[in-house]
PDB file of N, CA and C in Angstrom:
ATOM      1  N   MET A   1      50.400  16.052 107.069  1.00  0.00           N
ATOM      2  CA  MET A   1      50.468  14.635 106.802  1.00  0.00           C
ATOM      3  C   MET A   1      51.529  14.384 105.737  1.00  0.00           C
ATOM      4  N   VAL A   2      52.401  13.422 105.963  1.00  0.00           N
ATOM      5  CA  VAL A   2      53.402  13.047 104.975  1.00  0.00           C
ATOM      6  C   VAL A   2      52.711  12.258 103.883  1.00  0.00           C
ATOM      7  N   MET A   3      52.904  12.691 102.639  1.00  0.00           N
ATOM      8  CA  MET A   3      52.157  12.116 101.532  1.00  0.00           C
ATOM      9  C   MET A   3      53.065  11.485 100.480  1.00  0.00           C
ATOM     10  N   ASP A   4      54.333  11.269 100.769  1.00  0.00           N
ATOM     11  CA  ASP A   4      55.255  10.777  99.758  1.00  0.00           C
ATOM     12  C   ASP A   4      54.746   9.516  99.094  1.00  0.00           C
ATOM     13  N   ASP A   5      54.612   9.596  97.765  1.00  0.00           N
ATOM     14  CA  ASP A   5      54.277   8.448  96.927  1.00  0.00           C
ATOM     15  C   ASP A   5      52.978   7.734  97.295  1.00  0.00           C
ATOM     16  N   LEU A   6      52.033   8.447  97.860  1.00  0.00           N
ATOM     17  CA  LEU A   6      50.724   7.855  98.121  1.00  0.00           C
ATOM     18  C   LEU A   6      49.829   8.057  96.911  1.00  0.00           C
ATOM     19  N   THR A   7      48.961   7.111  96.691  1.00  0.00           N
ATOM     20  CA  THR A   7      47.916   7.319  95.705  1.00  0.00           C
ATOM     21  C   THR A   7      46.787   8.101  96.379  1.00  0.00           C
ATOM     22  N   PHE A   8      45.888   8.611  95.572  1.00  0.00           N
ATOM     23  CA  PHE A   8      44.735   9.314  96.140  1.00  0.00           C
ATOM     24  C   PHE A   8      43.933   8.380  97.043  1.00  0.00           C
ATOM     25  N   ALA A   9      43.712   7.155  96.602  1.00  0.00           N
ATOM     26  CA  ALA A   9      42.932   6.196  97.395  1.00  0.00           C
ATOM     27  C   ALA A   9      43.603   5.938  98.747  1.00  0.00           C
ATOM     28  N   GLU A  10      44.931   5.840  98.770  1.00  0.00           N
ATOM     29  CA  GLU A  10      45.652   5.626 100.022  1.00  0.00           C
ATOM     30  C   GLU A  10      45.544   6.844 100.938  1.00  0.00           C
ATOM     31  N   ALA A  11      45.648   8.038 100.345  1.00  0.00           N
ATOM     32  CA  ALA A  11      45.524   9.261 101.130  1.00  0.00           C
ATOM     33  C   ALA A  11      44.128   9.379 101.734  1.00  0.00           C
ATOM     34  N   LEU A  12      43.127   9.041 100.949  1.00  0.00           N
ATOM     35  CA  LEU A  12      41.746   9.072 101.429  1.00  0.00           C
ATOM     36  C   LEU A  12      41.554   8.083 102.573  1.00  0.00           C
ATOM     37  N   ASN A  13      42.131   6.912 102.436  1.00  0.00           N
ATOM     38  CA  ASN A  13      42.047   5.891 103.480  1.00  0.00           C
ATOM     39  C   ASN A  13      42.696   6.377 104.781  1.00  0.00           C
ATOM     40  N   ARG A  14      43.800   7.077 104.668  1.00  0.00           N
ATOM     41  CA  ARG A  14      44.469   7.606 105.863  1.00  0.00           C
ATOM     42  C   ARG A  14      43.599   8.631 106.597  1.00  0.00           C
ATOM     43  N   GLU A  15      42.765   9.333 105.852  1.00  0.00           N
ATOM     44  CA  GLU A  15      41.855  10.305 106.470  1.00  0.00           C
ATOM     45  C   GLU A  15      40.655   9.615 107.113  1.00  0.00           C
ATOM     46  N   ARG A  16      40.499   8.331 106.827  1.00  0.00           N
ATOM     47  CA  ARG A  16      39.377   7.541 107.354  1.00  0.00           C
ATOM     48  C   ARG A  16      38.028   8.101 106.935  1.00  0.00           C
ATOM     49  N   LEU A  17      37.984   8.487 105.668  1.00  0.00           N
ATOM     50  CA  LEU A  17      36.747   8.994 105.081  1.00  0.00           C
ATOM     51  C   LEU A  17      36.320   8.091 103.942  1.00  0.00           C
ATOM     52  N   THR A  18      35.028   7.940 103.793  1.00  0.00           N
ATOM     53  CA  THR A  18      34.524   7.250 102.620  1.00  0.00           C
ATOM     54  C   THR A  18      34.595   8.213 101.438  1.00  0.00           C
ATOM     55  N   GLN A  19      34.465   7.679 100.255  1.00  0.00           N
ATOM     56  CA  GLN A  19      34.430   8.537  99.078  1.00  0.00           C
ATOM     57  C   GLN A  19      33.258   9.504  99.157  1.00  0.00           C
ATOM     58  N   GLU A  20      32.146   9.042  99.679  1.00  0.00           N
ATOM     59  CA  GLU A  20      30.963   9.893  99.805  1.00  0.00           C
ATOM     60  C   GLU A  20      31.204  11.045 100.783  1.00  0.00           C
ATOM     61  N   GLU A  21      31.838  10.748 101.919  1.00  0.00           N
ATOM     62  CA  GLU A  21      32.136  11.786 102.909  1.00  0.00           C
ATOM     63  C   GLU A  21      33.112  12.817 102.337  1.00  0.00           C
ATOM     64  N   PHE A  22      34.113  12.315 101.637  1.00  0.00           N
ATOM     65  CA  PHE A  22      35.090  13.206 101.016  1.00  0.00           C
ATOM     66  C   PHE A  22      34.417  14.087  99.971  1.00  0.00           C
ATOM     67  N   ALA A  23      33.545  13.487  99.183  1.00  0.00           N
ATOM     68  CA  ALA A  23      32.813  14.241  98.156  1.00  0.00           C
ATOM     69  C   ALA A  23      31.992  15.366  98.789  1.00  0.00           C
ATOM     70  N   ASP A  24      31.321  15.063  99.892  1.00  0.00           N
ATOM     71  CA  ASP A  24      30.529  16.088 100.584  1.00  0.00           C
ATOM     72  C   ASP A  24      31.398  17.253 101.044  1.00  0.00           C
ATOM     73  N   LYS A  25      32.579  16.949 101.582  1.00  0.00           N
ATOM     74  CA  LYS A  25      33.473  18.000 102.063  1.00  0.00           C
ATOM     75  C   LYS A  25      33.965  18.893 100.934  1.00  0.00           C
ATOM     76  N   LEU A  26      34.189  18.312  99.753  1.00  0.00           N
ATOM     77  CA  LEU A  26      34.691  19.093  98.626  1.00  0.00           C
ATOM     78  C   LEU A  26      33.576  19.569  97.698  1.00  0.00           C
ATOM     79  N   GLU A  27      32.350  19.224  98.035  1.00  0.00           N
ATOM     80  CA  GLU A  27      31.175  19.620  97.253  1.00  0.00           C
ATOM     81  C   GLU A  27      31.264  19.159  95.799  1.00  0.00           C
ATOM     82  N   VAL A  28      31.612  17.872  95.665  1.00  0.00           N
ATOM     83  CA  VAL A  28      31.605  17.203  94.360  1.00  0.00           C
ATOM     84  C   VAL A  28      30.791  15.930  94.518  1.00  0.00           C
ATOM     85  N   THR A  29      30.573  15.227  93.419  1.00  0.00           N
ATOM     86  CA  THR A  29      29.821  13.983  93.508  1.00  0.00           C
ATOM     87  C   THR A  29      30.731  12.837  93.956  1.00  0.00           C
ATOM     88  N   ALA A  30      30.116  11.816  94.502  1.00  0.00           N
ATOM     89  CA  ALA A  30      30.867  10.622  94.883  1.00  0.00           C
ATOM     90  C   ALA A  30      31.495   9.984  93.642  1.00  0.00           C
ATOM     91  N   ARG A  31      30.846  10.098  92.504  1.00  0.00           N
ATOM     92  CA  ARG A  31      31.395   9.557  91.250  1.00  0.00           C
ATOM     93  C   ARG A  31      32.693  10.266  90.872  1.00  0.00           C
ATOM     94  N   THR A  32      32.741  11.565  91.089  1.00  0.00           N
ATOM     95  CA  THR A  32      33.966  12.322  90.820  1.00  0.00           C
ATOM     96  C   THR A  32      35.108  11.820  91.693  1.00  0.00           C
ATOM     97  N   VAL A  33      34.838  11.628  92.969  1.00  0.00           N
ATOM     98  CA  VAL A  33      35.862  11.116  93.887  1.00  0.00           C
ATOM     99  C   VAL A  33      36.270   9.706  93.470  1.00  0.00           C
ATOM    100  N   HIS A  34      35.318   8.892  93.083  1.00  0.00           N
ATOM    101  CA  HIS A  34      35.629   7.551  92.594  1.00  0.00           C
ATOM    102  C   HIS A  34      36.573   7.624  91.389  1.00  0.00           C
ATOM    103  N   ASN A  35      36.305   8.541  90.468  1.00  0.00           N
ATOM    104  CA  ASN A  35      37.164   8.689  89.294  1.00  0.00           C
ATOM    105  C   ASN A  35      38.574   9.124  89.675  1.00  0.00           C
ATOM    106  N   TRP A  36      38.698   9.989  90.666  1.00  0.00           N
ATOM    107  CA  TRP A  36      40.027  10.373  91.140  1.00  0.00           C
ATOM    108  C   TRP A  36      40.736   9.173  91.757  1.00  0.00           C
ATOM    109  N   ALA A  37      40.000   8.385  92.551  1.00  0.00           N
ATOM    110  CA  ALA A  37      40.594   7.236  93.248  1.00  0.00           C
ATOM    111  C   ALA A  37      41.045   6.142  92.284  1.00  0.00           C
ATOM    112  N   THR A  38      40.330   5.981  91.187  1.00  0.00           N
ATOM    113  CA  THR A  38      40.692   4.927  90.223  1.00  0.00           C
ATOM    114  C   THR A  38      41.634   5.425  89.143  1.00  0.00           C
ATOM    115  N   GLY A  39      41.897   6.720  89.124  1.00  0.00           N
ATOM    116  CA  GLY A  39      42.782   7.270  88.112  1.00  0.00           C
ATOM    117  C   GLY A  39      42.092   7.583  86.797  1.00  0.00           C
ATOM    118  N   ALA A  40      40.775   7.489  86.769  1.00  0.00           N
ATOM    119  CA  ALA A  40      40.033   7.793  85.545  1.00  0.00           C
ATOM    120  C   ALA A  40      40.088   9.278  85.219  1.00  0.00           C
ATOM    121  N   SER A  41      40.255  10.109  86.246  1.00  0.00           N
ATOM    122  CA  SER A  41      40.398  11.542  86.052  1.00  0.00           C
ATOM    123  C   SER A  41      41.194  12.108  87.214  1.00  0.00           C
ATOM    124  N   ALA A  42      41.573  13.359  87.074  1.00  0.00           N
ATOM    125  CA  ALA A  42      42.304  14.061  88.129  1.00  0.00           C
ATOM    126  C   ALA A  42      41.501  15.310  88.501  1.00  0.00           C
ATOM    127  N   PRO A  43      41.711  15.826  89.707  1.00  0.00           N
ATOM    128  CA  PRO A  43      40.929  16.988  90.136  1.00  0.00           C
ATOM    129  C   PRO A  43      41.307  18.256  89.389  1.00  0.00           C
ATOM    130  N   ARG A  44      40.352  19.160  89.326  1.00  0.00           N
ATOM    131  CA  ARG A  44      40.617  20.496  88.813  1.00  0.00           C
ATOM    132  C   ARG A  44      41.388  21.274  89.877  1.00  0.00           C
ATOM    133  N   LEU A  45      41.956  22.367  89.458  1.00  0.00           N
ATOM    134  CA  LEU A  45      42.774  23.178  90.353  1.00  0.00           C
ATOM    135  C   LEU A  45      42.021  23.579  91.621  1.00  0.00           C
ATOM    136  N   LYS A  46      40.768  23.997  91.485  1.00  0.00           N
ATOM    137  CA  LYS A  46      40.024  24.439  92.678  1.00  0.00           C
ATOM    138  C   LYS A  46      39.828  23.302  93.671  1.00  0.00           C
ATOM    139  N   HIS A  47      39.660  22.078  93.182  1.00  0.00           N
ATOM    140  CA  HIS A  47      39.494  20.935  94.087  1.00  0.00           C
ATOM    141  C   HIS A  47      40.830  20.527  94.696  1.00  0.00           C
ATOM    142  N   ALA A  48      41.897  20.605  93.911  1.00  0.00           N
ATOM    143  CA  ALA A  48      43.227  20.306  94.450  1.00  0.00           C
ATOM    144  C   ALA A  48      43.568  21.283  95.572  1.00  0.00           C
ATOM    145  N   ARG A  49      43.264  22.553  95.362  1.00  0.00           N
ATOM    146  CA  ARG A  49      43.514  23.556  96.414  1.00  0.00           C
ATOM    147  C   ARG A  49      42.653  23.301  97.639  1.00  0.00           C
ATOM    148  N   ALA A  50      41.423  22.879  97.427  1.00  0.00           N
ATOM    149  CA  ALA A  50      40.544  22.561  98.560  1.00  0.00           C
ATOM    150  C   ALA A  50      41.103  21.391  99.363  1.00  0.00           C
ATOM    151  N   MET A  51      41.678  20.400  98.685  1.00  0.00           N
ATOM    152  CA  MET A  51      42.293  19.269  99.386  1.00  0.00           C
ATOM    153  C   MET A  51      43.473  19.740 100.226  1.00  0.00           C
ATOM    154  N   GLU A  52      44.262  20.633  99.661  1.00  0.00           N
ATOM    155  CA  GLU A  52      45.401  21.161 100.410  1.00  0.00           C
ATOM    156  C   GLU A  52      44.922  21.957 101.626  1.00  0.00           C
ATOM    157  N   ASP A  53      43.895  22.778 101.438  1.00  0.00           N
ATOM    158  CA  ASP A  53      43.379  23.602 102.535  1.00  0.00           C
ATOM    159  C   ASP A  53      42.676  22.770 103.605  1.00  0.00           C
ATOM    160  N   GLU A  54      41.818  21.869 103.181  1.00  0.00           N
ATOM    161  CA  GLU A  54      40.992  21.085 104.111  1.00  0.00           C
ATOM    162  C   GLU A  54      41.792  20.007 104.850  1.00  0.00           C
ATOM    163  N   PHE A  55      42.721  19.362 104.136  1.00  0.00           N
ATOM    164  CA  PHE A  55      43.399  18.196 104.707  1.00  0.00           C
ATOM    165  C   PHE A  55      44.905  18.375 104.874  1.00  0.00           C
ATOM    166  N   GLY A  56      45.439  19.497 104.397  1.00  0.00           N
ATOM    167  CA  GLY A  56      46.876  19.717 104.514  1.00  0.00           C
ATOM    168  C   GLY A  56      47.691  18.852 103.574  1.00  0.00           C
ATOM    169  N   TRP A  57      47.059  18.355 102.528  1.00  0.00           N
ATOM    170  CA  TRP A  57      47.755  17.496 101.573  1.00  0.00           C
ATOM    171  C   TRP A  57      48.596  18.324 100.619  1.00  0.00           C
ATOM    172  N   ASP A  58      49.686  17.752 100.162  1.00  0.00           N
ATOM    173  CA  ASP A  58      50.434  18.308  99.039  1.00  0.00           C
ATOM    174  C   ASP A  58      50.027  17.470  97.830  1.00  0.00           C
ATOM    175  N   VAL A  59      49.110  17.980  97.057  1.00  0.00           N
ATOM    176  CA  VAL A  59      48.558  17.176  95.952  1.00  0.00           C
ATOM    177  C   VAL A  59      49.593  16.854  94.885  1.00  0.00           C
ATOM    178  N   HIS A  60      50.695  17.586  94.861  1.00  0.00           N
ATOM    179  CA  HIS A  60      51.750  17.272  93.891  1.00  0.00           C
ATOM    180  C   HIS A  60      52.422  15.934  94.202  1.00  0.00           C
ATOM    181  N   ASN A  61      52.309  15.462  95.432  1.00  0.00           N
ATOM    182  CA  ASN A  61      52.832  14.134  95.759  1.00  0.00           C
ATOM    183  C   ASN A  61      51.892  13.037  95.278  1.00  0.00           C
ATOM    184  N   ILE A  62      50.612  13.345  95.177  1.00  0.00           N
ATOM    185  CA  ILE A  62      49.640  12.362  94.702  1.00  0.00           C
ATOM    186  C   ILE A  62      49.559  12.394  93.181  1.00  0.00           C
ATOM    187  N   TRP A  63      49.482  13.595  92.639  1.00  0.00           N
ATOM    188  CA  TRP A  63      49.417  13.797  91.181  1.00  0.00           C
ATOM    189  C   TRP A  63      50.582  14.704  90.787  1.00  0.00           C
ATOM    190  N   PRO A  64      51.806  14.166  90.656  1.00  0.00           N
ATOM    191  CA  PRO A  64      52.980  15.019  90.429  1.00  0.00           C
ATOM    192  C   PRO A  64      52.919  15.849  89.152  1.00  0.00           C
ATOM    193  N   ASP A  65      52.220  15.385  88.153  1.00  0.00           N
ATOM    194  CA  ASP A  65      52.174  16.086  86.875  1.00  0.00           C
ATOM    195  C   ASP A  65      50.857  16.818  86.653  1.00  0.00           C
ATOM    196  N   LEU A  66      50.104  17.003  87.691  1.00  0.00           N
ATOM    197  CA  LEU A  66      48.729  17.479  87.560  1.00  0.00           C
ATOM    198  C   LEU A  66      48.590  18.759  86.748  1.00  0.00           C
ATOM    199  N   PHE A  67      49.467  19.706  86.942  1.00  0.00           N
ATOM    200  CA  PHE A  67      49.293  20.995  86.285  1.00  0.00           C
ATOM    201  C   PHE A  67      50.275  21.232  85.145  1.00  0.00           C
ATOM    202  N   LEU A  68      50.887  20.145  84.676  1.00  0.00           N
ATOM    203  CA  LEU A  68      51.736  20.236  83.492  1.00  0.00           C
ATOM    204  C   LEU A  68      50.867  20.101  82.245  1.00  0.00           C
ATOM    205  N   PRO A  69      51.331  20.631  81.118  1.00  0.00           N
ATOM    206  CA  PRO A  69      50.597  20.378  79.872  1.00  0.00           C
ATOM    207  C   PRO A  69      50.519  18.880  79.607  1.00  0.00           C
ATOM    208  N   ARG A  70      49.433  18.436  79.017  1.00  0.00           N
ATOM    209  CA  ARG A  70      49.208  17.009  78.790  1.00  0.00           C
ATOM    210  C   ARG A  70      50.376  16.313  78.103  1.00  0.00           C
ATOM    211  N   ASN A  71      51.041  16.986  77.172  1.00  0.00           N
ATOM    212  CA  ASN A  71      52.132  16.329  76.450  1.00  0.00           C
ATOM    213  C   ASN A  71      53.381  16.163  77.301  1.00  0.00           C
ATOM    214  N   GLN A  72      53.403  16.729  78.503  1.00  0.00           N
ATOM    215  CA  GLN A  72      54.547  16.602  79.404  1.00  0.00           C
ATOM    216  C   GLN A  72      54.262  15.739  80.614  1.00  0.00           C
ATOM    217  N   ARG A  73      53.062  15.178  80.698  1.00  0.00           N
ATOM    218  CA  ARG A  73      52.667  14.380  81.863  1.00  0.00           C
ATOM    219  C   ARG A  73      53.189  12.956  81.761  1.00  0.00           C
ATOM    220  N   SER A  74      53.456  12.363  82.926  1.00  0.00           N
ATOM    221  CA  SER A  74      53.790  10.949  82.965  1.00  0.00           C
ATOM    222  C   SER A  74      52.518  10.134  82.870  1.00  0.00           C
ATOM    223  N   ASP A  75      52.628   8.829  82.926  1.00  0.00           N
ATOM    224  CA  ASP A  75      51.460   7.954  82.841  1.00  0.00           C
ATOM    225  C   ASP A  75      50.585   8.026  84.091  1.00  0.00           C
ATOM    226  N   ARG A  76      51.073   8.625  85.174  1.00  0.00           N
ATOM    227  CA  ARG A  76      50.350   8.621  86.435  1.00  0.00           C
ATOM    228  C   ARG A  76      49.184   9.596  86.490  1.00  0.00           C
ATOM    229  N   THR A  77      49.202  10.635  85.676  1.00  0.00           N
ATOM    230  CA  THR A  77      48.149  11.643  85.734  1.00  0.00           C
ATOM    231  C   THR A  77      47.288  11.583  84.492  1.00  0.00           C
ATOM    232  N   PRO A  78      45.969  11.405  84.657  1.00  0.00           N
ATOM    233  CA  PRO A  78      45.078  11.350  83.497  1.00  0.00           C
ATOM    234  C   PRO A  78      45.019  12.673  82.747  1.00  0.00           C
TER     235      PRO A  78
END
């Protein structure tokens, strides 16, 4: 799936999954998925890898600074 400049919420919508369904697939809570969708938090490495494996996403397009040190992140990644 081409993911250029999509937000997490947009990517989730393209998969046609609810936050609850997505949470079940990644074995996290729906609240965690909600926090990712609203930008309140970002996924941990194991969840980012699960998204890549399960959905073929390139999470670096959604969260480009995800694995950079906090002092090097842009405003887009919590």
